[in-house]
Short mmCIF file of C-alpha atoms in Angstrom, two decimals:
data_model
loop_
_atom_site.label_atom_id
_atom_site.label_comp_id
_atom_site.label_asym_id
_atom_site.label_seq_id
_atom_site.Cartn_x
_atom_site.Cartn_y
_atom_site.Cartn_z
CA MET A 1 -77.99 6.93 -31.44
CA ARG A 2 -79.61 10.03 -31.70
CA LEU A 3 -81.45 10.70 -28.65
CA THR A 4 -84.30 11.48 -30.60
CA ARG A 5 -84.15 7.92 -32.11
CA VAL A 6 -83.79 5.92 -28.43
CA PRO A 7 -86.85 4.21 -27.02
CA GLU A 8 -88.78 5.74 -24.95
CA GLN A 9 -88.44 3.24 -21.22
CA PHE A 10 -83.97 3.91 -22.24
CA GLN A 11 -84.97 8.85 -22.37
CA ASP A 12 -83.74 9.28 -18.98
CA THR A 13 -79.87 9.25 -19.77
CA LYS A 14 -78.69 9.84 -16.04
CA ASN A 15 -80.39 5.96 -15.82
CA ASN A 16 -80.11 4.47 -18.96
CA SER A 17 -77.18 4.25 -21.60
CA TYR A 18 -79.30 2.62 -24.90
CA HIS A 19 -77.45 5.65 -27.53
CA VAL A 20 -73.78 4.54 -26.29
CA ASP A 21 -74.13 2.38 -29.52
CA ALA A 22 -71.58 1.71 -32.48
CA GLU A 23 -72.22 4.64 -34.17
CA PHE A 24 -71.81 6.64 -30.76
CA TYR A 25 -68.67 5.52 -30.85
CA ASP A 26 -68.07 5.85 -34.46
CA ASP A 27 -68.89 9.89 -33.74
CA LEU A 28 -65.98 10.12 -32.07
CA ASP A 29 -63.35 9.12 -34.33
CA ARG A 30 -65.14 11.76 -36.78
CA PHE A 31 -64.42 14.66 -33.29
CA ARG A 32 -61.20 13.43 -33.23
CA GLU A 33 -60.37 14.11 -36.66
CA LEU A 34 -62.22 17.31 -36.79
CA PHE A 35 -59.85 18.56 -34.06
CA GLU A 36 -56.77 17.33 -35.48
CA GLU A 37 -57.17 20.26 -38.32
CA ASP A 38 -56.01 23.60 -38.64
CA TRP A 39 -59.14 26.20 -38.34
CA PRO A 40 -60.13 29.02 -39.85
CA HIS A 41 -59.63 32.45 -37.79
CA ALA A 42 -63.88 32.25 -36.03
CA ASP A 43 -65.90 34.76 -36.43
CA ILE A 44 -65.31 36.97 -33.09
CA ALA A 45 -68.43 36.80 -32.31
CA ASP A 46 -68.78 32.92 -32.39
CA TRP A 47 -65.44 32.95 -30.97
CA TYR A 48 -66.45 35.65 -27.58
CA GLN A 49 -69.14 32.79 -27.43
CA ALA A 50 -66.91 29.49 -27.17
CA THR A 51 -64.69 31.69 -24.78
CA GLY A 52 -67.51 32.79 -22.14
CA PHE A 53 -68.73 29.27 -22.14
CA LEU A 54 -65.59 27.82 -21.80
CA THR A 55 -64.54 30.32 -18.21
CA ARG A 56 -68.17 29.74 -16.86
CA GLU A 57 -67.72 25.93 -17.10
CA ALA A 58 -64.41 26.08 -15.29
CA ARG A 59 -65.79 28.41 -12.49
CA LEU A 60 -68.71 26.68 -11.75
CA ILE A 61 -65.92 22.79 -11.47
CA ASP A 62 -63.58 25.74 -9.71
CA GLU A 63 -66.28 26.35 -7.00
CA GLY A 64 -67.35 23.07 -6.70
CA ARG A 65 -70.50 23.49 -8.31
CA PHE A 66 -70.63 20.05 -9.63
CA ASN A 67 -74.64 19.91 -10.12
CA ASP A 68 -74.77 23.09 -11.92
CA TRP A 69 -71.59 21.93 -14.21
CA LEU A 70 -73.32 18.85 -14.50
CA ASP A 71 -76.57 20.75 -15.48
CA LEU A 72 -74.41 22.13 -19.45
CA PHE A 73 -74.21 18.44 -20.59
CA ALA A 74 -76.46 16.87 -23.31
CA GLY A 75 -77.91 13.78 -22.95
CA ASP A 76 -75.77 11.94 -24.82
CA ALA A 77 -72.86 13.82 -23.15
CA LEU A 78 -69.33 12.48 -22.90
CA TYR A 79 -67.09 13.22 -20.49
CA TRP A 80 -63.26 11.62 -22.06
CA VAL A 81 -60.28 11.90 -20.34
CA PRO A 82 -58.08 9.23 -21.90
CA VAL A 83 -54.68 7.65 -20.67
CA THR A 84 -52.94 7.29 -24.40
CA ALA A 85 -52.64 10.48 -25.69
CA GLY A 86 -55.22 12.20 -27.94
CA GLY A 87 -57.60 9.25 -27.27
CA GLY A 88 -55.69 6.22 -28.49
CA GLU A 89 -58.61 3.40 -29.14
CA PRO A 90 -61.57 3.49 -26.42
CA ARG A 91 -63.44 0.45 -28.47
CA THR A 92 -60.23 -1.76 -26.26
CA GLU A 93 -58.25 1.37 -24.40
CA VAL A 94 -59.16 2.07 -20.85
CA SER A 95 -59.68 5.87 -19.90
CA HIS A 96 -59.37 7.55 -17.03
CA ALA A 97 -62.70 8.91 -17.52
CA PHE A 98 -65.29 7.70 -19.75
CA ASP A 99 -68.65 9.34 -18.54
CA ASP A 100 -71.57 9.15 -20.56
CA HIS A 101 -74.38 11.06 -18.86
CA ARG A 102 -75.34 7.69 -16.16
CA ARG A 103 -71.31 7.54 -15.52
CA LEU A 104 -71.28 11.43 -15.20
CA THR A 105 -74.20 11.78 -12.82
CA ASP A 106 -72.76 8.81 -10.72
CA ARG A 107 -69.49 10.21 -10.34
CA VAL A 108 -71.02 13.99 -9.27
CA TYR A 109 -73.25 11.81 -6.94
CA TRP A 110 -70.02 10.48 -5.47
CA LEU A 111 -68.14 13.71 -5.10
CA ARG A 112 -71.19 14.66 -2.72
CA THR A 113 -71.76 11.48 -0.89
CA GLY A 114 -68.85 12.71 1.87
CA LEU A 115 -68.00 9.67 1.85
CA ALA A 116 -65.04 9.30 -0.36
CA TYR A 117 -61.64 9.40 1.67
CA SER A 118 -59.48 10.60 -1.82
CA GLN A 119 -61.86 13.77 -1.71
CA LEU A 120 -62.31 14.45 1.71
CA PRO A 121 -60.50 16.91 2.67
CA ALA A 122 -61.56 18.13 -1.54
CA SER A 123 -59.51 18.96 -3.96
CA ARG A 124 -59.52 23.07 -4.60
CA THR A 125 -58.64 23.93 -7.71
CA ARG A 126 -58.50 27.16 -10.03
CA ARG A 127 -57.97 26.87 -13.89
CA LEU A 128 -56.92 28.98 -16.50
CA ILE A 129 -57.88 28.37 -19.78
CA GLY A 130 -56.31 29.76 -23.80
CA ASN A 131 -55.86 29.19 -26.36
CA VAL A 132 -59.10 29.07 -28.12
CA GLU A 133 -60.02 28.15 -31.35
CA THR A 134 -63.82 27.42 -32.55
CA ILE A 135 -65.68 25.91 -35.41
CA ASP A 136 -68.85 24.72 -36.44
CA ASP A 137 -69.11 21.23 -38.34
CA THR A 138 -71.72 20.45 -41.05
CA GLU A 139 -74.56 19.14 -38.75
CA GLY A 140 -73.69 22.74 -36.98
CA LEU A 141 -71.89 21.11 -34.12
CA ARG A 142 -69.81 23.64 -32.19
CA LEU A 143 -65.75 22.58 -32.33
CA VAL A 144 -63.68 24.33 -29.79
CA ARG A 145 -60.10 23.83 -28.66
CA SER A 146 -58.39 24.59 -25.86
CA SER A 147 -55.25 24.91 -23.03
CA PHE A 148 -55.45 24.38 -20.21
CA ILE A 149 -53.53 24.24 -16.87
CA VAL A 150 -54.65 23.02 -13.28
CA ASN A 151 -53.93 23.99 -10.32
CA GLU A 152 -54.75 21.88 -7.16
CA LEU A 153 -54.35 22.21 -3.91
CA ARG A 154 -55.90 18.63 -1.81
CA ALA A 155 -54.72 17.98 2.04
CA GLY A 156 -51.59 20.00 1.98
CA THR A 157 -50.22 18.20 -1.62
CA ALA A 158 -50.79 21.45 -4.34
CA LYS A 159 -50.00 19.28 -8.32
CA THR A 160 -50.04 20.96 -11.60
CA TYR A 161 -52.18 19.02 -14.84
CA THR A 162 -51.75 20.74 -18.20
CA GLY A 163 -53.32 19.61 -21.46
CA TRP A 164 -55.63 20.54 -24.03
CA TYR A 165 -59.29 20.74 -24.01
CA GLY A 166 -61.58 19.63 -27.36
CA HIS A 167 -64.67 20.74 -26.79
CA VAL A 168 -68.42 19.31 -28.51
CA LEU A 169 -71.41 21.98 -28.32
CA ASN A 170 -74.82 21.34 -29.06
CA SER A 171 -77.01 24.91 -29.38
CA ASP A 172 -79.77 24.35 -27.33
CA GLY A 173 -82.21 27.86 -27.46
CA ASP A 174 -80.06 30.72 -26.59
CA ASP A 175 -77.36 28.06 -25.49
CA TRP A 176 -75.13 25.41 -25.70
CA ARG A 177 -74.96 22.03 -23.76
CA ILE A 178 -71.63 20.08 -24.05
CA ARG A 179 -71.79 16.74 -26.26
CA MET A 180 -68.18 15.57 -25.57
CA LYS A 181 -65.81 17.66 -23.07
CA MET A 182 -61.95 15.58 -23.98
CA VAL A 183 -59.36 16.35 -21.80
CA ASN A 184 -56.14 15.48 -23.05
CA LEU A 185 -52.84 15.85 -20.11
CA LEU A 186 -50.10 16.28 -21.90
CA ASP A 187 -48.70 13.48 -19.05
CA SER A 188 -52.17 10.97 -19.22
CA GLU A 189 -49.95 7.49 -19.09
CA GLN A 190 -47.71 8.90 -16.61
CA TYR A 191 -47.77 7.88 -12.79
CA HIS A 192 -51.10 9.78 -11.15
CA GLU A 193 -51.52 10.13 -8.15
CA ASN A 194 -55.21 11.01 -6.73
CA LEU A 195 -57.23 11.84 -10.05
CA THR A 196 -60.13 12.52 -8.58
CA LEU A 197 -60.91 16.03 -8.92
CA VAL A 198 -62.43 16.73 -12.30
CA PHE A 199 -61.31 17.96 -15.08
CA MET B 1 -15.78 5.44 -23.29
CA PRO B 2 -13.29 9.06 -23.51
CA TRP B 3 -10.02 8.64 -22.54
CA PRO B 4 -9.49 5.16 -20.57
CA GLN B 5 -6.30 5.34 -20.63
CA GLY B 6 -6.79 7.84 -17.40
CA TYR B 7 -7.76 4.79 -15.60
CA ALA B 8 -4.36 3.20 -14.13
CA ASP B 9 -6.74 -0.23 -13.84
CA PHE B 10 -10.63 -0.61 -15.31
CA ASP B 11 -11.96 -3.83 -16.40
CA LYS B 12 -15.40 -2.81 -18.30
CA THR B 13 -17.42 -6.18 -17.46
CA ASP B 14 -17.77 -5.13 -14.21
CA PHE B 15 -19.17 -2.50 -15.00
CA GLY B 16 -22.14 -3.61 -16.84
CA LEU B 17 -26.14 -3.80 -16.01
CA THR B 18 -27.60 -5.85 -13.86
CA LYS B 19 -28.69 -9.13 -15.28
CA VAL B 20 -31.64 -11.10 -14.23
CA SER B 21 -30.38 -13.89 -12.81
CA ARG B 22 -33.20 -16.43 -13.51
CA VAL B 23 -36.17 -15.64 -15.84
CA SER B 24 -39.15 -17.81 -16.60
CA SER B 25 -42.68 -17.42 -17.77
CA TYR B 26 -45.79 -19.50 -17.01
CA ARG B 27 -48.61 -19.32 -19.91
CA GLY B 28 -46.92 -15.48 -20.95
CA PHE B 29 -47.02 -14.19 -17.70
CA ILE B 30 -42.78 -13.61 -17.47
CA PHE B 31 -41.71 -13.46 -14.10
CA GLY B 32 -37.60 -12.51 -13.87
CA THR B 33 -36.20 -12.94 -10.17
CA MET B 34 -31.92 -11.58 -9.61
CA ASN B 35 -32.34 -14.65 -6.89
CA VAL B 36 -30.02 -17.23 -8.72
CA ASP B 37 -30.81 -20.01 -6.10
CA ALA B 38 -34.98 -19.26 -6.47
CA GLN B 39 -37.28 -22.43 -7.19
CA PRO B 40 -38.55 -23.03 -10.05
CA LEU B 41 -41.26 -20.94 -11.29
CA GLU B 42 -44.14 -23.36 -11.34
CA GLU B 43 -43.09 -24.69 -8.03
CA TRP B 44 -43.06 -21.55 -6.95
CA LEU B 45 -46.21 -20.31 -7.69
CA GLY B 46 -47.70 -24.03 -6.39
CA TYR B 47 -51.48 -23.52 -5.26
CA ALA B 48 -51.37 -20.16 -7.17
CA ARG B 49 -51.09 -22.21 -10.43
CA PRO B 50 -54.50 -23.18 -10.68
CA TRP B 51 -56.47 -19.97 -9.49
CA LEU B 52 -54.15 -17.98 -12.44
CA ASP B 53 -55.20 -21.23 -15.30
CA TYR B 54 -58.71 -20.33 -14.06
CA TRP B 55 -58.28 -16.71 -14.90
CA ILE B 56 -56.53 -16.90 -17.74
CA ASP B 57 -59.35 -19.41 -19.07
CA ARG B 58 -62.26 -17.62 -19.26
CA SER B 59 -60.97 -16.36 -22.78
CA PRO B 60 -62.67 -19.29 -24.60
CA ASP B 61 -59.52 -19.81 -26.84
CA GLY B 62 -57.04 -19.26 -23.72
CA GLU B 63 -55.67 -15.76 -25.09
CA VAL B 64 -55.58 -12.44 -22.52
CA ILE B 65 -54.92 -9.52 -24.79
CA VAL B 66 -52.38 -6.46 -22.71
CA ARG B 67 -52.58 -4.03 -25.04
CA SER B 68 -54.43 -1.20 -23.72
CA ALA B 69 -52.70 1.78 -22.16
CA ALA B 70 -52.90 1.11 -18.40
CA PHE B 71 -53.36 2.85 -15.24
CA ARG B 72 -50.22 3.91 -13.99
CA MET B 73 -52.10 5.02 -10.34
CA GLY B 74 -49.27 6.26 -7.28
CA TYR B 75 -49.46 6.81 -3.75
CA ARG B 76 -47.39 8.22 -0.51
CA GLY B 77 -47.30 4.49 1.22
CA ASN B 78 -45.22 1.48 1.88
CA TRP B 79 -45.79 -1.22 -1.24
CA LYS B 80 -46.93 -3.70 1.14
CA LEU B 81 -50.17 -1.49 1.71
CA ALA B 82 -51.23 -2.61 -1.36
CA TYR B 83 -50.61 -6.06 -0.93
CA ASP B 84 -53.09 -6.25 2.37
CA ASN B 85 -55.59 -4.67 0.56
CA ALA B 86 -55.40 -6.74 -2.47
CA GLY B 87 -56.43 -10.37 -0.81
CA ASP B 88 -58.52 -7.91 2.10
CA GLY B 89 -62.21 -8.93 2.18
CA TYR B 90 -62.47 -7.07 5.55
CA HIS B 91 -62.39 -3.24 3.95
CA PRO B 92 -64.58 -2.77 1.36
CA SER B 93 -67.90 -1.76 3.23
CA PHE B 94 -66.31 0.70 5.25
CA SER B 95 -62.74 1.41 2.11
CA HIS B 96 -65.53 1.72 -0.93
CA ARG B 97 -68.75 3.51 1.61
CA SER B 98 -68.50 6.19 -1.10
CA LEU B 99 -69.38 3.65 -3.89
CA LEU B 100 -71.46 1.81 -2.48
CA GLU B 101 -73.70 4.75 -1.54
CA MET B 102 -73.02 5.98 -5.30
CA ALA B 103 -74.02 2.71 -6.65
CA SER B 104 -77.52 2.30 -4.56
CA ARG B 105 -77.81 5.66 -6.70
CA MET B 106 -80.55 4.34 -8.94
CA GLY B 107 -82.14 1.63 -6.23
CA GLU B 108 -81.37 -2.01 -5.58
CA SER B 109 -77.41 -2.65 -6.38
CA LYS B 110 -75.84 -6.17 -6.14
CA ASP B 111 -72.28 -5.20 -7.08
CA MET B 112 -70.16 -5.57 -3.92
CA THR B 113 -72.84 -5.06 -1.30
CA TYR B 114 -72.51 -8.51 -0.14
CA PHE B 115 -68.83 -7.17 1.27
CA GLY B 116 -71.79 -5.52 3.52
CA LYS B 117 -73.86 -8.36 4.89
CA THR B 118 -72.65 -10.86 7.17
CA PRO B 119 -68.44 -11.21 5.37
CA ASP B 120 -67.78 -13.62 8.45
CA ASP B 121 -70.20 -16.28 7.20
CA GLY B 122 -69.93 -16.30 3.55
CA PRO B 123 -70.46 -17.69 0.46
CA MET B 124 -67.20 -16.18 -0.06
CA LEU B 125 -63.98 -17.48 0.96
CA ALA B 126 -60.41 -17.02 0.87
CA TYR B 127 -57.16 -19.45 0.49
CA SER B 128 -53.92 -18.99 2.24
CA LEU B 129 -51.80 -20.51 -0.94
CA GLY B 130 -48.33 -20.74 0.53
CA ASN B 131 -45.50 -19.12 -0.34
CA GLY B 132 -47.27 -16.22 0.42
CA HIS B 133 -49.61 -16.29 -2.10
CA SER B 134 -53.65 -15.97 -1.23
CA VAL B 135 -56.81 -15.46 -3.05
CA ILE B 136 -60.31 -14.08 -2.39
CA ASP B 137 -63.22 -16.08 -4.13
CA GLN B 138 -66.36 -13.59 -4.62
CA ARG B 139 -68.07 -16.44 -7.33
CA ALA B 140 -69.39 -17.72 -4.66
CA ALA B 141 -72.23 -14.33 -3.52
CA HIS B 142 -72.89 -14.59 -7.21
CA GLY B 143 -74.90 -18.21 -7.90
CA ASP B 144 -74.24 -20.69 -10.23
CA ALA B 145 -76.31 -19.26 -12.82
CA PRO B 146 -74.58 -18.42 -16.19
CA GLY B 147 -75.29 -13.94 -17.23
CA ASN B 148 -74.84 -13.75 -13.04
CA PHE B 149 -71.84 -12.05 -13.22
CA TRP B 150 -73.18 -9.41 -15.34
CA ALA B 151 -76.78 -9.15 -14.05
CA ASN B 152 -74.83 -7.83 -10.78
CA GLN B 153 -72.55 -5.94 -12.56
CA ARG B 154 -73.15 -1.34 -12.10
CA PRO B 155 -74.25 -0.91 -15.42
CA GLN B 156 -71.71 0.69 -17.71
CA PRO B 157 -71.71 2.86 -20.65
CA GLY B 158 -73.28 1.78 -23.68
CA ARG B 159 -75.06 -1.51 -21.25
CA GLU B 160 -78.71 -1.23 -22.73
CA ARG B 161 -77.82 -1.07 -26.52
CA PHE B 162 -74.61 -3.61 -26.21
CA GLU B 163 -76.15 -5.74 -23.91
CA GLU B 164 -79.37 -6.00 -26.75
CA GLN B 165 -77.07 -6.99 -29.77
CA ILE B 166 -75.30 -9.46 -27.84
CA ARG B 167 -78.28 -11.31 -27.20
CA ALA B 168 -79.96 -10.46 -30.46
CA GLU B 169 -76.96 -12.76 -32.40
CA HIS B 170 -76.39 -15.14 -29.80
CA GLY B 171 -78.97 -16.24 -28.62
CA GLU B 172 -78.71 -19.09 -25.71
CA ASP B 173 -74.77 -18.26 -25.85
CA ALA B 174 -75.06 -14.06 -24.82
CA GLU B 175 -75.31 -15.01 -21.15
CA ARG B 176 -71.88 -16.54 -21.04
CA LEU B 177 -70.16 -13.91 -23.41
CA LEU B 178 -71.89 -11.01 -21.57
CA ASP B 179 -70.07 -12.27 -17.90
CA LEU B 180 -66.57 -12.44 -19.88
CA ALA B 181 -67.40 -8.40 -19.75
CA ILE B 182 -67.20 -8.47 -16.26
CA GLY B 183 -64.52 -8.93 -14.14
CA ALA B 184 -64.11 -13.12 -12.70
CA GLN B 185 -65.02 -12.23 -9.37
CA ILE B 186 -61.02 -13.80 -7.68
CA ASN B 187 -58.33 -11.29 -6.10
CA LEU B 188 -55.50 -13.29 -6.92
CA SER B 189 -52.45 -12.11 -4.96
CA ILE B 190 -49.26 -14.32 -6.55
CA PHE B 191 -46.18 -13.37 -3.45
CA PRO B 192 -44.33 -9.94 -3.79
CA ASN B 193 -45.77 -7.81 -6.46
CA LEU B 194 -48.17 -9.13 -8.73
CA LEU B 195 -52.05 -9.17 -8.36
CA ILE B 196 -55.04 -10.38 -10.85
CA ILE B 197 -57.79 -8.79 -9.75
CA GLY B 198 -61.10 -9.03 -11.53
CA ASN B 199 -59.95 -8.54 -15.62
CA GLN B 200 -57.22 -6.32 -14.48
CA ILE B 201 -53.16 -7.06 -13.92
CA GLN B 202 -52.03 -5.17 -10.98
CA VAL B 203 -47.62 -4.71 -10.81
CA ILE B 204 -46.91 -3.34 -7.29
CA GLU B 205 -43.08 -1.58 -7.61
CA PRO B 206 -42.37 -0.10 -4.86
CA LEU B 207 -40.50 3.47 -5.39
CA GLY B 208 -39.25 3.93 -1.90
CA VAL B 209 -40.39 3.06 1.87
CA ASP B 210 -43.41 5.39 1.41
CA ARG B 211 -44.15 5.77 -2.43
CA THR B 212 -45.38 2.74 -4.34
CA GLN B 213 -46.62 2.99 -8.27
CA LEU B 214 -49.82 -0.04 -8.86
CA THR B 215 -49.92 -0.71 -12.73
CA TRP B 216 -53.25 -1.56 -13.48
CA HIS B 217 -52.88 -3.41 -16.92
CA ALA B 218 -56.60 -3.20 -18.48
CA THR B 219 -57.98 -6.80 -21.30
CA GLN B 220 -58.88 -8.18 -23.65
CA ILE B 221 -59.62 -11.70 -24.00
CA GLY B 222 -59.86 -13.47 -27.81
CA GLY B 223 -62.57 -15.60 -28.72
CA VAL B 224 -64.89 -12.71 -28.49
CA PRO B 225 -67.13 -10.41 -30.92
CA VAL B 226 -65.59 -6.56 -30.65
CA THR B 227 -68.35 -5.61 -28.37
CA VAL B 228 -67.94 -7.61 -25.27
CA ASN B 229 -64.11 -6.48 -25.08
CA THR B 230 -65.88 -2.74 -25.39
CA LEU B 231 -68.03 -3.56 -22.43
CA ARG B 232 -64.99 -5.03 -20.51
CA MET B 233 -63.27 -1.54 -21.06
CA ARG B 234 -65.91 0.17 -19.30
CA THR B 235 -66.31 -2.22 -16.82
CA GLN B 236 -61.98 -2.29 -16.12
CA GLU B 237 -62.73 2.27 -15.61
CA ASP B 238 -65.24 1.61 -12.85
CA PHE B 239 -63.05 0.48 -10.15
CA PRO B 240 -60.58 2.20 -11.00
CA ALA B 241 -62.57 5.78 -10.61
CA PHE B 242 -64.37 4.99 -7.88
CA GLY B 243 -63.01 2.42 -5.68
CA GLU B 244 -59.40 2.42 -5.83
CA PRO B 245 -58.77 5.64 -5.46
CA ASP B 246 -60.33 5.73 -1.52
CA ASP B 247 -57.97 2.49 -1.36
CA GLN B 248 -55.24 4.41 -1.82
CA ALA B 249 -56.22 7.57 0.54
CA ASN B 250 -56.52 5.02 3.37
CA PHE B 251 -54.06 3.42 2.55
CA GLU B 252 -51.35 7.29 3.18
CA GLU B 253 -53.10 8.16 6.12
CA ILE B 254 -51.59 4.73 8.07
CA GLN B 255 -48.54 5.60 6.69
CA ARG B 256 -49.41 9.10 8.30
CA GLY B 257 -50.88 7.08 11.19
CA LEU B 258 -47.56 4.61 11.36
CA ALA B 259 -44.71 7.40 11.89
CA ALA B 260 -45.82 8.02 14.80
CA PRO B 261 -43.77 6.81 17.37
CA GLU B 262 -45.48 6.29 20.06
CA ALA B 263 -47.76 3.34 17.94
CA GLU B 264 -45.67 1.26 16.52
CA TRP B 265 -48.26 -1.82 16.41
CA ILE B 266 -50.78 -3.00 13.17
CA PHE B 267 -53.36 -5.40 15.15
CA MET B 268 -53.72 -7.69 12.01
CA ASN B 269 -55.62 -10.37 14.16
CA ARG B 270 -59.02 -10.69 12.81
CA GLY B 271 -60.12 -14.67 12.51
CA LEU B 272 -56.80 -15.83 14.61
CA GLU B 273 -57.88 -18.37 16.57
CA VAL B 274 -61.41 -18.15 16.10
CA SER B 275 -63.41 -21.44 16.13
CA GLY B 276 -64.70 -22.81 13.10
CA TRP B 277 -63.49 -20.36 10.72
CA GLN B 278 -59.91 -21.68 9.55
CA SER B 279 -59.50 -25.37 7.71
CA SER B 280 -56.51 -26.66 5.80
CA ASP B 281 -56.31 -29.78 3.42
CA GLU B 282 -52.93 -32.46 3.29
CA ASP B 283 -50.76 -29.88 0.94
CA GLY B 284 -51.06 -27.25 3.66
CA VAL B 285 -53.53 -24.78 1.68
CA THR B 286 -56.19 -22.65 4.29
CA GLU B 287 -59.54 -21.94 3.44
CA THR B 288 -61.18 -19.27 5.77
CA ALA B 289 -64.21 -16.44 6.24
CA VAL B 290 -62.77 -13.44 3.60
CA THR B 291 -62.44 -11.43 6.41
CA ASP B 292 -59.53 -13.14 8.20
CA GLU B 293 -56.79 -11.52 8.11
CA LEU B 294 -54.32 -14.42 7.45
CA HIS B 295 -53.61 -13.48 4.03
CA MET B 296 -51.77 -10.59 5.43
CA ARG B 297 -50.55 -12.45 8.16
CA SER B 298 -49.44 -15.14 5.57
CA TYR B 299 -47.46 -13.20 3.42
CA TYR B 300 -45.78 -11.54 5.94
CA ASP B 301 -44.46 -14.74 7.42
CA GLU B 302 -43.18 -15.12 3.59
CA TRP B 303 -41.31 -11.86 3.98
CA GLN B 304 -40.26 -12.33 6.76
CA ARG B 305 -37.81 -15.43 6.21
CA ARG B 306 -36.85 -14.22 3.06
CA MET B 307 -35.91 -11.07 4.83
CA ASN B 308 -33.61 -13.39 7.11
CA GLU B 309 -32.27 -14.84 4.32
CA GLU B 310 -28.29 -14.42 3.73
CA ALA B 311 -28.14 -12.10 0.50
CA ARG B 312 -26.01 -13.71 -1.98
#
């Protein structure tokens, strides 16, 4: 459901999730179909803007500025880390993360409690993003597809995660807000130890 | 096999894959053992069986569907740390402080907070069921009224709209349906490697003495609208994200601590010889406080008995 149609008492999406309805799930299907298509080369200005946005987002995560990172997300955002590569069927499958705005706010709060043993010490990460492509859909949403390598060091153990991101961005004045961030890990359905880092 | 003549004495049948000598199923759960002398499955399940029945029969048509992709979690610790944990009602207020603190972000939260409030005195109970099996029953913390499981659950994505829709379409039956989107409120441990927790089926696989894979299979159920199963998926993502990782971090810390030769023993005496906690029925099932470590002592007895048996 578009946020503009959400009843007044549910407008605060950090505490309510009225907008996550059948239509919300249908949108995910539509986004995923678009991500599977071949796209024409983007205009250089659009490409530059998309790359800049991803780079800034990556730096906020890598520097542990999770409140600032959370501010990048729209009220009807989804931070999605599927278990089934490519997404599977979220209506009947679980995901590593299927965070609406409320649960994503929870996640950031959780990371910052200082009480999560799985993040004591906190993960140090540094990521590289490349192969950026971008296109606008018919509703003016900007889709960005990229590949990532996330290096993590925590409690003396170094790990590497590889995969591709699918970002759907909403125009917000001169800037953009994240409507969906999909994180497709190469080994999403495999054995993982302590998957509490932010992708 | 290429050029078998190079082996003077070779019988292919000596080199086949190991056979699982006994395979039986109970209501769709398939169990296998290499032990040819194992007792019949239903006898071995024993007093765990009615609890497994309760869990399966929460599905209105008795159908539990395991089709979702699974969480394949792993930790650098012994498999017993997961089994210890599954039947323990003492650790949540400590190990899950991050989850409980997060849950309070939106004001009063009921989910799991009952573990932090005098859990020694009930109303939750634990049962040692024999054969190394045990169960924690958290249902009484919610009360009997339909809709209580739902009311106490931390909010899932889509909760408000889906609830409104289910109430509009199902009227008085809505409370029952909404409860089915929430966990069963029991932790059933079936020795040595099957854990039924909430709505998930967990299988423990030791990969080494200090490395374990814990696979969580999320479940749907038959006989309910798809909206209930979708909410059920969102509920089953909560604890694996914000609860279990802290447990597993604790397991790894315990494993490292156990490597210290100066401190050989783990103290698991909670509830032992404490007056008024334990009572046993004529079948030998022992009921006790949810914070009693009877679960651990019981399955260690079974483990030790089996490890001392002669292997065939």
